[in-house]
XYZ file of C-alpha atoms in Angstrom:
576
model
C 3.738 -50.013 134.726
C 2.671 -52.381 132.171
C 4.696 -50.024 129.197
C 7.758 -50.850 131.253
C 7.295 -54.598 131.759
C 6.580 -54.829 128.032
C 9.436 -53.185 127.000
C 12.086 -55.236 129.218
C 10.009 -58.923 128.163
C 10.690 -57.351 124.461
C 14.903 -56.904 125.914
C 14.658 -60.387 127.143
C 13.307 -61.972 124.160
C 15.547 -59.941 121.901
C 18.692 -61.500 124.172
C 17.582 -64.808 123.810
C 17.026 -64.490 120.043
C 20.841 -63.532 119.656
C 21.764 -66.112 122.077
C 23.256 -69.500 120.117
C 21.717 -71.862 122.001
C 20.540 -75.083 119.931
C 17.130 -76.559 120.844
C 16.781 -79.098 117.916
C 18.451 -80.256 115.064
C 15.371 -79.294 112.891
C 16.078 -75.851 113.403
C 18.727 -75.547 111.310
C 18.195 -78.920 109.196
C 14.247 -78.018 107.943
C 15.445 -74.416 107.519
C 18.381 -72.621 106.722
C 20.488 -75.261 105.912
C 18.574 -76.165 103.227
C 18.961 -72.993 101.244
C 22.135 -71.633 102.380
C 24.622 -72.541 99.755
C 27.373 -74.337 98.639
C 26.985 -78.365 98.922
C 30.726 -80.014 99.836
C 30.345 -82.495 102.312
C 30.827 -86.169 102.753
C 28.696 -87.893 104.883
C 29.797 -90.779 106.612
C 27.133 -93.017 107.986
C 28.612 -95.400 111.207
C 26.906 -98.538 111.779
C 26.214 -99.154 115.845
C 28.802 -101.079 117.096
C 31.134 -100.930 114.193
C 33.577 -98.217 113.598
C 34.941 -98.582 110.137
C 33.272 -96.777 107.504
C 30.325 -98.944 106.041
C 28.932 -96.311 103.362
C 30.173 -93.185 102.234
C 27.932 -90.262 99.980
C 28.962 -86.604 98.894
C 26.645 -84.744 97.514
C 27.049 -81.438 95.310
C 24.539 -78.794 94.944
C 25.254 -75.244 93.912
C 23.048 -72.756 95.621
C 19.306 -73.018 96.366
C 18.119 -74.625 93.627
C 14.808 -73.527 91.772
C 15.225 -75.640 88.348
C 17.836 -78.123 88.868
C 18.728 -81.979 86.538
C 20.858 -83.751 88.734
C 23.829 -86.150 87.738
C 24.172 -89.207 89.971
C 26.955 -91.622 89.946
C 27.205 -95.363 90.721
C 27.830 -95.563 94.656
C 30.643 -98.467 95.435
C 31.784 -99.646 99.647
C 34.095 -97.256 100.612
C 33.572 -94.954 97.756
C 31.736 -92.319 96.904
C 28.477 -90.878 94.906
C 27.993 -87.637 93.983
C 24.853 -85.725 92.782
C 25.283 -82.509 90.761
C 22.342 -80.151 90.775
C 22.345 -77.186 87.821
C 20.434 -74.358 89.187
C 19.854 -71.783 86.734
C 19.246 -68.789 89.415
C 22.761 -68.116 90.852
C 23.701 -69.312 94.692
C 23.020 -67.227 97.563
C 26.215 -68.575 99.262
C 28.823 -70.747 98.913
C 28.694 -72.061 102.447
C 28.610 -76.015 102.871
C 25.197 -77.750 103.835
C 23.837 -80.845 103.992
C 19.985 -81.840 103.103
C 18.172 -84.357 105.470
C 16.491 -87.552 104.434
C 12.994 -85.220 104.376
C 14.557 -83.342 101.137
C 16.481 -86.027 99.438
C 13.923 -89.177 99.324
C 12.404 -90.330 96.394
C 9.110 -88.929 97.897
C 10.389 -85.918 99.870
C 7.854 -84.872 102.529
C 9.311 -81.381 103.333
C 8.203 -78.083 100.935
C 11.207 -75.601 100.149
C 7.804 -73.276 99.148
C 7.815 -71.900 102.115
C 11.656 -71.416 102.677
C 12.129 -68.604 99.935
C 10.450 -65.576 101.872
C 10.997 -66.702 105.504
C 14.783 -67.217 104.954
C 15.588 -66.998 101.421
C 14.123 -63.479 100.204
C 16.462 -62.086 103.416
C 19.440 -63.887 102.370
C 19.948 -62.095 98.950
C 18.986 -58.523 100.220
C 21.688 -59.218 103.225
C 23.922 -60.287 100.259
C 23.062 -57.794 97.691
C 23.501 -54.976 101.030
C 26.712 -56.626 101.503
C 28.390 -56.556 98.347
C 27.025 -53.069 97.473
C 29.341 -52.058 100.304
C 32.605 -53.262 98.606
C 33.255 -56.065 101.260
C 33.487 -60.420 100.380
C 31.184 -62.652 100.926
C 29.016 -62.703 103.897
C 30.388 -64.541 107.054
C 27.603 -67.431 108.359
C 28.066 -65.755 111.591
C 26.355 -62.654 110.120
C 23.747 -64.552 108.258
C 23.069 -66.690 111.533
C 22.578 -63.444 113.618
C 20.561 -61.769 110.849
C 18.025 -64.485 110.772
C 18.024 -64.410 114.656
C 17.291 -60.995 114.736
C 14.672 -61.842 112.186
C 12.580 -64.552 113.845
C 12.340 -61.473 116.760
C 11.228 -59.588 114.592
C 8.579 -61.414 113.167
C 7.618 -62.927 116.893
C 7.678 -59.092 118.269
C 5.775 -58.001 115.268
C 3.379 -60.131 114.143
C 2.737 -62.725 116.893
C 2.001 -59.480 119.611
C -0.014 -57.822 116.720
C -2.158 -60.791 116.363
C -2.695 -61.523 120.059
C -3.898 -57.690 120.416
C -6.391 -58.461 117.474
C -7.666 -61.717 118.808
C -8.825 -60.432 122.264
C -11.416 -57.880 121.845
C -11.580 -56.310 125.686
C -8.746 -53.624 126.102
C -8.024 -54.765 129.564
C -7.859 -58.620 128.613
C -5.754 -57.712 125.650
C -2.904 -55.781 127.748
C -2.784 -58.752 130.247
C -2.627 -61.226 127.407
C 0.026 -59.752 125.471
C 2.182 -59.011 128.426
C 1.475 -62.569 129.376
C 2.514 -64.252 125.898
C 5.881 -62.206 125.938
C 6.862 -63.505 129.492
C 6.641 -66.881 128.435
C 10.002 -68.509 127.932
C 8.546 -70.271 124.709
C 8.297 -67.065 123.514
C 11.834 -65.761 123.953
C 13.551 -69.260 122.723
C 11.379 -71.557 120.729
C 9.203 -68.349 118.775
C 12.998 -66.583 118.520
C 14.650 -69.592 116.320
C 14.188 -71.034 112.912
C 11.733 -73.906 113.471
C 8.883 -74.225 111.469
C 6.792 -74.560 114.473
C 7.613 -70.851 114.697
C 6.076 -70.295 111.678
C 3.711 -72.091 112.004
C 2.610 -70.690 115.005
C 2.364 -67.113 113.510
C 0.503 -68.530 110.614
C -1.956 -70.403 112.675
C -2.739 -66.734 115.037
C -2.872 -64.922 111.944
C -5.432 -67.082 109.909
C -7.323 -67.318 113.272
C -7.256 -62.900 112.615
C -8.964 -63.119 109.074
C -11.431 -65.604 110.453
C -12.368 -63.346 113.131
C -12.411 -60.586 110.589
C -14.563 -62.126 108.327
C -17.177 -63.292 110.906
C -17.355 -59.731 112.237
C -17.732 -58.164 108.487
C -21.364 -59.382 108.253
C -22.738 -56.642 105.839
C -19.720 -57.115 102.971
C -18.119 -60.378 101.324
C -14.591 -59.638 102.458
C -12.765 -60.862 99.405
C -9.798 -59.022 100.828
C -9.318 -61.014 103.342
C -10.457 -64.612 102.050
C -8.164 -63.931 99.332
C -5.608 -63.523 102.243
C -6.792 -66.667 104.329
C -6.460 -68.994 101.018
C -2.746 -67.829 100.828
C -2.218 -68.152 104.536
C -3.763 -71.960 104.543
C -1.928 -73.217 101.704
C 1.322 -71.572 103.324
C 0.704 -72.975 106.071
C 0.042 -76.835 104.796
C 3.122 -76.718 103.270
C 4.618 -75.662 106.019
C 3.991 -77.892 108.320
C 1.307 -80.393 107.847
C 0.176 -80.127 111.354
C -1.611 -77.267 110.688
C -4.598 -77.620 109.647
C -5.496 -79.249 112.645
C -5.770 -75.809 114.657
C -7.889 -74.387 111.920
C -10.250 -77.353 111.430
C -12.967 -76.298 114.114
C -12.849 -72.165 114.065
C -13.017 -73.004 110.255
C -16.203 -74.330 110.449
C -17.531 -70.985 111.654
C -17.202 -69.685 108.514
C -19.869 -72.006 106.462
C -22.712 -69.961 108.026
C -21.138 -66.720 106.112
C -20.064 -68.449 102.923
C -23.716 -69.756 102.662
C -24.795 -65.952 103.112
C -21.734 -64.777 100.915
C -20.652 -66.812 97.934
C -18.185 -64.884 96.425
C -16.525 -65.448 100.131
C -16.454 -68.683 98.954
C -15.060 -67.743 95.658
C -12.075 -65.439 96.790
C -11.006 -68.046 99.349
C -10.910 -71.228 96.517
C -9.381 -69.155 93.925
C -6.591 -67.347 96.085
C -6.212 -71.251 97.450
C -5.887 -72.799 94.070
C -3.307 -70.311 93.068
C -1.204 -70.263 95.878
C -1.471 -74.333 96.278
C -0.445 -73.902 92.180
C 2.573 -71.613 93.062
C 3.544 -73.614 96.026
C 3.499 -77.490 93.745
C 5.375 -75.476 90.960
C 8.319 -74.561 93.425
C 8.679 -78.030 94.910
C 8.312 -79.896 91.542
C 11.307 -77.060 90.473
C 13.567 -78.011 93.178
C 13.333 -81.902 93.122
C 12.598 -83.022 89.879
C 15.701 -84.456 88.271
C 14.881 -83.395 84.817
C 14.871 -79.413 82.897
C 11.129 -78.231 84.786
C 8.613 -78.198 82.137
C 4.347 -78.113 81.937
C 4.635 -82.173 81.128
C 7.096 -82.417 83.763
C 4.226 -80.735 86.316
C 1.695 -82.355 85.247
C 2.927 -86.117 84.721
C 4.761 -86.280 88.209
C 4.543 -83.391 90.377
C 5.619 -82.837 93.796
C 3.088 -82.405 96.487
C 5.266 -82.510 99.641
C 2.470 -82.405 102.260
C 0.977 -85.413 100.450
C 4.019 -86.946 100.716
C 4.422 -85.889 104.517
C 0.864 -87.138 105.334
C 1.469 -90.488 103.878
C 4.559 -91.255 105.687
C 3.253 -89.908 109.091
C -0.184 -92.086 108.461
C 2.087 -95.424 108.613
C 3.277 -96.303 112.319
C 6.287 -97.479 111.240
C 7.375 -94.774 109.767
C 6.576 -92.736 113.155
C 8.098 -95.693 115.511
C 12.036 -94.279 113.782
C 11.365 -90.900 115.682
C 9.986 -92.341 118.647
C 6.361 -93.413 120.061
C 4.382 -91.820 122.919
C 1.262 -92.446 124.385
C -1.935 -90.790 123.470
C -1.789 -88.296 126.728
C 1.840 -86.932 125.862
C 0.498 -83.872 124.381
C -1.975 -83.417 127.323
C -0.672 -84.395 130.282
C 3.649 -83.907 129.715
C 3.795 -81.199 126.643
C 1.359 -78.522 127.723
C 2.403 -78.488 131.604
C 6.070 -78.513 130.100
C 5.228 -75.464 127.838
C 2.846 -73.716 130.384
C 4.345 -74.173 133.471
C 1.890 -72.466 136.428
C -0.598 -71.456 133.827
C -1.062 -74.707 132.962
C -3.224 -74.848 136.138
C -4.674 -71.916 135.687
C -6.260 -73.401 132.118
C -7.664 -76.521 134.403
C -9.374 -73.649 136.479
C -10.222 -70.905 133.745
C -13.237 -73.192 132.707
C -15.329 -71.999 135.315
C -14.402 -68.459 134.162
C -14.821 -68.554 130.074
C -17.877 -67.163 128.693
C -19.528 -69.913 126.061
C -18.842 -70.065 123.939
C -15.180 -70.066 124.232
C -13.211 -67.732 122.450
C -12.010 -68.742 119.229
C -8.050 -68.713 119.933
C -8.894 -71.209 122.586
C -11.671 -73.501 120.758
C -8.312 -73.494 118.401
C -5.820 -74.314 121.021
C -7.639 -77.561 122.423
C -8.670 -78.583 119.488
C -5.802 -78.098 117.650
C -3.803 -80.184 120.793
C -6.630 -83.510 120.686
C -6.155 -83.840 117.212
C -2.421 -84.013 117.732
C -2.695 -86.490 119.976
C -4.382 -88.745 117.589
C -0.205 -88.868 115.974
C 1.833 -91.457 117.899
C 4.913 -89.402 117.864
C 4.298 -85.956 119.872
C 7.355 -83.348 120.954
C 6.551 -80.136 122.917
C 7.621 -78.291 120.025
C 4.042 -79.512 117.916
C 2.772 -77.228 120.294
C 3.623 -74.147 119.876
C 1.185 -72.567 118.063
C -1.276 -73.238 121.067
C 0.878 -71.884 123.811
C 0.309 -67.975 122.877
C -3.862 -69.097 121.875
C -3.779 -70.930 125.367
C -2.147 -67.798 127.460
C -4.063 -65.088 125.718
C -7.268 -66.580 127.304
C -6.962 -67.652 130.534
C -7.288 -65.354 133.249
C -4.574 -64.818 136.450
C -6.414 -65.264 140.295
C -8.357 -62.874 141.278
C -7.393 -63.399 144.839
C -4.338 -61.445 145.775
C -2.382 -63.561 147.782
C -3.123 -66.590 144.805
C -2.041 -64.034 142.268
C 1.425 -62.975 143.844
C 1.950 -67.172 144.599
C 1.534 -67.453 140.725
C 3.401 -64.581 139.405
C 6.254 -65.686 141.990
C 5.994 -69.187 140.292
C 5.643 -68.140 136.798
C 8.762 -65.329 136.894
C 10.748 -68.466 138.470
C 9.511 -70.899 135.769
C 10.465 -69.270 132.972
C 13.845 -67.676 134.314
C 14.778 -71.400 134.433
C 13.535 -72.265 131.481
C 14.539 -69.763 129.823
C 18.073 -69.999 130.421
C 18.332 -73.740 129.982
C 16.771 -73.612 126.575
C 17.562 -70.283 125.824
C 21.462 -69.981 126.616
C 22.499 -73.857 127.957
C 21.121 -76.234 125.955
C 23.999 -77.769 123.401
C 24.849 -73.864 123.299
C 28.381 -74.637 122.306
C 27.507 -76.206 118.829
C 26.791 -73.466 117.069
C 29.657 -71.206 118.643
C 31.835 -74.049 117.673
C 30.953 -74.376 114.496
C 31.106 -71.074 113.434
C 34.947 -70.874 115.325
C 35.733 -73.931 113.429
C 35.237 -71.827 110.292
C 37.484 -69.486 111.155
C 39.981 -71.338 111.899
C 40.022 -72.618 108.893
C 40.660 -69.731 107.025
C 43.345 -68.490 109.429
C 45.027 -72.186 108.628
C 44.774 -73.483 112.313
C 43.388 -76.597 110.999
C 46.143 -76.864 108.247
C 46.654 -81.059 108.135
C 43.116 -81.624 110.350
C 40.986 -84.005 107.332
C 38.228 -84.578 109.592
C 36.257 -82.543 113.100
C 34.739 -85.730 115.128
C 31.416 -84.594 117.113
C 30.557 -86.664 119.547
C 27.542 -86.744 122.261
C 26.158 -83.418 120.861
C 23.299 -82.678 117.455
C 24.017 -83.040 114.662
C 26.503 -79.779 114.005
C 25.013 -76.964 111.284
C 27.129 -77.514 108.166
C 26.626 -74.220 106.406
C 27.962 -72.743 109.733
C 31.300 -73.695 108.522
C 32.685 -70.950 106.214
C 33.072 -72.204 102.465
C 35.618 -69.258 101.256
C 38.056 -71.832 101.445
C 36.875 -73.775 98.252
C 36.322 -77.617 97.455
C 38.339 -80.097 99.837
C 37.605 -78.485 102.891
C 37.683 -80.167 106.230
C 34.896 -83.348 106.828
C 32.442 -83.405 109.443
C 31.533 -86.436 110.534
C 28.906 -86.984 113.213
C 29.059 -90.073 115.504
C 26.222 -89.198 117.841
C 25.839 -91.183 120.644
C 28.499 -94.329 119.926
C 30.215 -95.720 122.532
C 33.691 -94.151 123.592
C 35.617 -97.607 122.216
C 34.006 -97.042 119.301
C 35.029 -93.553 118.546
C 38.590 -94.426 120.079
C 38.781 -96.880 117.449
C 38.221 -94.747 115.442
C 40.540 -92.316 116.071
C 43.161 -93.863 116.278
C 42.830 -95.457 112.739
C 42.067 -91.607 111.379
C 45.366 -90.791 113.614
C 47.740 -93.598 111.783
C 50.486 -93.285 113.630
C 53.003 -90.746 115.322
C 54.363 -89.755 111.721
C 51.202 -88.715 110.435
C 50.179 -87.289 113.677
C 53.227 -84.686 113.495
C 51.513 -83.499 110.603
C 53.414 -84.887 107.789
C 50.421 -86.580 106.638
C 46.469 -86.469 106.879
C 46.501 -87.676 110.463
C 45.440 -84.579 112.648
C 41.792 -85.287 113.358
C 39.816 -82.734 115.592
C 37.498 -83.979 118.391
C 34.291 -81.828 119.472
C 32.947 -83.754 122.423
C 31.540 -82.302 125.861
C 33.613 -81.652 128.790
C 30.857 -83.511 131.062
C 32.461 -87.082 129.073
C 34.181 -88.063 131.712
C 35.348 -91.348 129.370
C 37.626 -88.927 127.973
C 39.492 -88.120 130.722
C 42.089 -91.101 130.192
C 43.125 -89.396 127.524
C 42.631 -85.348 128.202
C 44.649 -85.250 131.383
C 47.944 -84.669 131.777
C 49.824 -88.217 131.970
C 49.424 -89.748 128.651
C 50.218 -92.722 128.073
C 48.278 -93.982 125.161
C 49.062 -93.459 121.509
C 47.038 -90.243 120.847
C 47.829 -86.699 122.366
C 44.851 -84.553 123.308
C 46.053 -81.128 122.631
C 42.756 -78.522 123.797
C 42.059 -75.966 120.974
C 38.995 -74.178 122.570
C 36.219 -74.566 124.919
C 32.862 -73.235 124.872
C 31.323 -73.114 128.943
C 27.852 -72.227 127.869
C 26.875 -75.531 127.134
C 24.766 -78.295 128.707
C 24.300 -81.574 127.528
C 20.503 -82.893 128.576
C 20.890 -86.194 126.631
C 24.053 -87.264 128.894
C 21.824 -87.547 131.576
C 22.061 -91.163 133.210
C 20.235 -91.251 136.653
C 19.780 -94.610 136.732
C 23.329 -95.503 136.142
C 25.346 -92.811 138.652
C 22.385 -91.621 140.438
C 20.333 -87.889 140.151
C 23.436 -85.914 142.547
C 26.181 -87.433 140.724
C 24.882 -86.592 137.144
C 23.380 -83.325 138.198
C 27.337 -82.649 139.382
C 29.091 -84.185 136.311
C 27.005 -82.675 133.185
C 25.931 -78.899 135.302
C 29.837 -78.879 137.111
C 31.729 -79.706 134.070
C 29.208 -78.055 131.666
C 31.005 -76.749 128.273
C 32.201 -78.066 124.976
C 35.651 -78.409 123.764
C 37.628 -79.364 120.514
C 40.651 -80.903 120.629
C 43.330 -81.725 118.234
C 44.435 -84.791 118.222
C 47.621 -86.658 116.989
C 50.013 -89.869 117.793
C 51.320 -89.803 120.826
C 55.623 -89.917 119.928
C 56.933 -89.820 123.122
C 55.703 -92.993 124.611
């Protein structure tokens, strides 16, 4: 019985990992996107409450870029500046991407170390597969997809592997990995490209060696030290969270070092090295001049350094948004959990002590967390398999069929909010955008407009089409005057908007906008035309909700009843 519900939790999961649905910006923005290709696009940054253009950058960057000297030009208002990275390797692809403020700071606080083998090592084989078959470029569709497929595989792989080594009774361990595949953070967040999903695969398999090492009491294990060192310094500059789920299981292992030295030895060496390796690569990719020893030595990069200085200042956290002490607690775990987050308030009556090791890592891992002002569900991922893999269901049978009734529902919902709905038309759009540009749909169209939805993937957009290519521009959450305004200046007039000049301007906004309507419906009688290109339904808006303004049935009706998100063309309105 337990063979079969495996196998359709592994169906699920794989369906949700090839589902587009869009979770957080960070996603694509700390992974993929940062690698992918080809580096076209102008930014435009809006100022709140102000739509003309206040400052405008383009940045240039050919391929992922492993020893690059930049070029940057003066900036002027309303012009332009433009940095030109050399890489000496070759691009993967020619796709357009933009970097984040985490890569492109004068103190960048985000590794590329560890983007090579997660996404870029698959990236050229897919492309060297490709081209061996005689066909063009890859599409981003297929590279999306590929990486989709995988993140399952690495969550299917290594993520069940590791829960079936962490719990040592055979009847535990086949309830515990049956119960880490059923959650819904398993199909959705473990299924996409965070690097919280790394992370948490790092954190479950360092929390392996450890276990290894402690059982190995007769030999030094220099095998898998070696392997730890690698695994810590991967995953520091990764994400510098984690060393705070590895801070108390690690200090089982000074009672065997003491016994073991060259323990000891293999672990600082292998650590040295890979931390070596890992500085190397970053100082490579940001440092503006030819890489060299002097270069390496006089300023190197140290990313996680740079990360834990900016996260130590309040200030800095206060941009991304401050929350109280108990977030992580009391909001993030029950929101991860669900029903087995009471089950963990209950298991401690049931847990041999000590506590197993995945869980001493869990908590711990979570209170030091909390110590960071700024805490999203997301942080804890790695603890949500640790968490589920040792508690234990009711042993009551009425209680247990409650709770299995309660969990199945919980993550069915969540699951297909997170996993299919939410802002699942961005990516769909994005990649039909690209498309259309090739087929010359958007011939005349300068600029796509997204409004009320993340910040849209750029390398999603297909760069065969060379330099000049369409402009995204991102205006977030301004107010509908504001991007009217705007419009209607990109519009300039009916002559332009009949296509005779570079006045067709393409809207991606939500259907659930209902400011919109004034325009989208079918008496218009202002100066732009709303023509519909295309309309994604699988999408759901969660930031749009105001229940304070319309009330929880009325915005319940507007953003689930007119769910979806649609592009339109827009141009001057002739006939009026």
């Amino acid at each position: 019985m337990w063979r079969r519900t495996y196998l359709l939790l592994i169906l699920v999961r794989l369906y949700f990992a090839l589902s587009p649905s869009y979770i957080h910006p960070d996603e694509n923005f700390q992974g993929p996107e940062v690698i992918a290709g080809k580096f076209t696009v102008s930014l435009r940054l809006l100022k709140r409450g102000q739509v003309t253009v206040e400052y405008m950058f383009a940045i240039s960057l050919v391929g992922a870029c492993m020893n690059c000297a930049p070029r940057v030009t003066p900036v002027t208002s309303e012009g332009s500046a433009s940095l030109t990275i050399n890489n000496r390797l070759g691009k993967i692809f020619s796709f357009p991407h933009h970097l984040t403020w985490e890569f492109t700071s004068s103190e960048p606080i985000r590794s590329v170390f560890p983007l090579w083998p997660v996404y870029g090592l698959p990236m050229v084989i897919l492309r060297w597969v490709w081209t061996e078959t005689g066909k063009e470029e890859v599409a981003p569709r297929i590279v999306y997809y590929t990486l989709r497929a995988l993140m399952f595989i690495l969550s299917f792989v290594l993520e069940d592997w590791a829960i079936h080594e962490l719990v040592p009774s055979p009847q535990q361990r086949t309830a515990a990995v049956v119960f880490v595949a059923s959650s819904y953070v398993t199909w959705t967040y473990q299924t996409h490209t965070f690097s919280n999903s790394i992370e948490t695969l790092i954190v479950l398999w360092s929390l392996v060696l450890i276990q290894r090492i402690l059982a190995n009491r007769q030999r030094s294990s220099v095998f898998s030290s070696s392997l730890l060192g690698i695994l810590l310094i991967f995953g520091i500059f990764n994400r510098i969270t984690f060393p705070a789920f590895l801070l108390i299981p690690g200090l089982y292992l000074i009672p065997h070092v003491i016994r073991k030295p060259i323990t000891l030895l293999a672990l600082t060496l292998s650590t040295l090295l890979a931390a070596l390796v890992a500085i190397i690569t970053d100082t490579s990719f940001y440092s503006r001049l030819s890489f060299s020893l002097t270069n390496l030595l006089r300023n190197p990069t140290i990313a996680p350094l740079n990360s834990l200085l900016y996260n130590s200042q309040s200030s800095n956290l206060a941009l991304h948004g401050l929350h109280p002490p108990y977030q992580h607690f009391l909001v993030n775990l029950p929101l991860l959990l669900g029903p087995a987050y009471l089950l963990l308030l209950a298991s401690p009556t049931r847990i041999s002590f000590p506590p197993p090791l995945r869980l001493i890592s869990a908590l711990s891992g979570t209170a030091f967390l909390s110590l960071i002002t700024h805490a999203e569900p997301r942080f804890l991922l790695p603890a949500v398999p640790l968490i589920l893999s040792s508690i234990r269901l009711p042993r009551s049978k009425i209680l247990l069929r409650y709770f299995l009734g309660a969990w199945i529902v919980f993550n069915a919902a969540l699951g297909v909010l997170m996993g299919m709905y939410h802002q699942g038309g961005v990516v769909p759009m994005q990649i039909w955008l690209g498309q259309q540009g090739e087929r010359g749909v958007l011939e005349g169209v300068g600029k796509v407009l997204w409004w009320r939805t993340y910040s849209p993937p750029m390398w999603l957009m297909d760069g065969n089409r060379g330099e000049g290519g369409v402009e995204t521009v991102d205006l977030m959450g301004n107010s509908v005057e504001e991007v009217m305004e705007l419009v209607k200046r990109l519009v300039g007039g009916c002559r332009t908007g009949q296509g005779n000049g570079p006045g067709l301007v393409v809207l991606v906004a939500p259907k659930s906008s209902v400011e919109l309507d004034r325009w989208t419906g079918g008496d218009v009688e202002g100066e732009c035309v709303f023509e519909e290109m295309w309309s994604h339904r699988l999408h759901l808006n969660l930031d749009d909700l105001e229940f304070e303004r319309d009330g929880v049935w009325a915005t319940l009706k507007r953003v689930i009843g007119r769910r979806g998100l649609t592009a339109w063309k827009i141009k001057g309105n002739c006939e009026r």
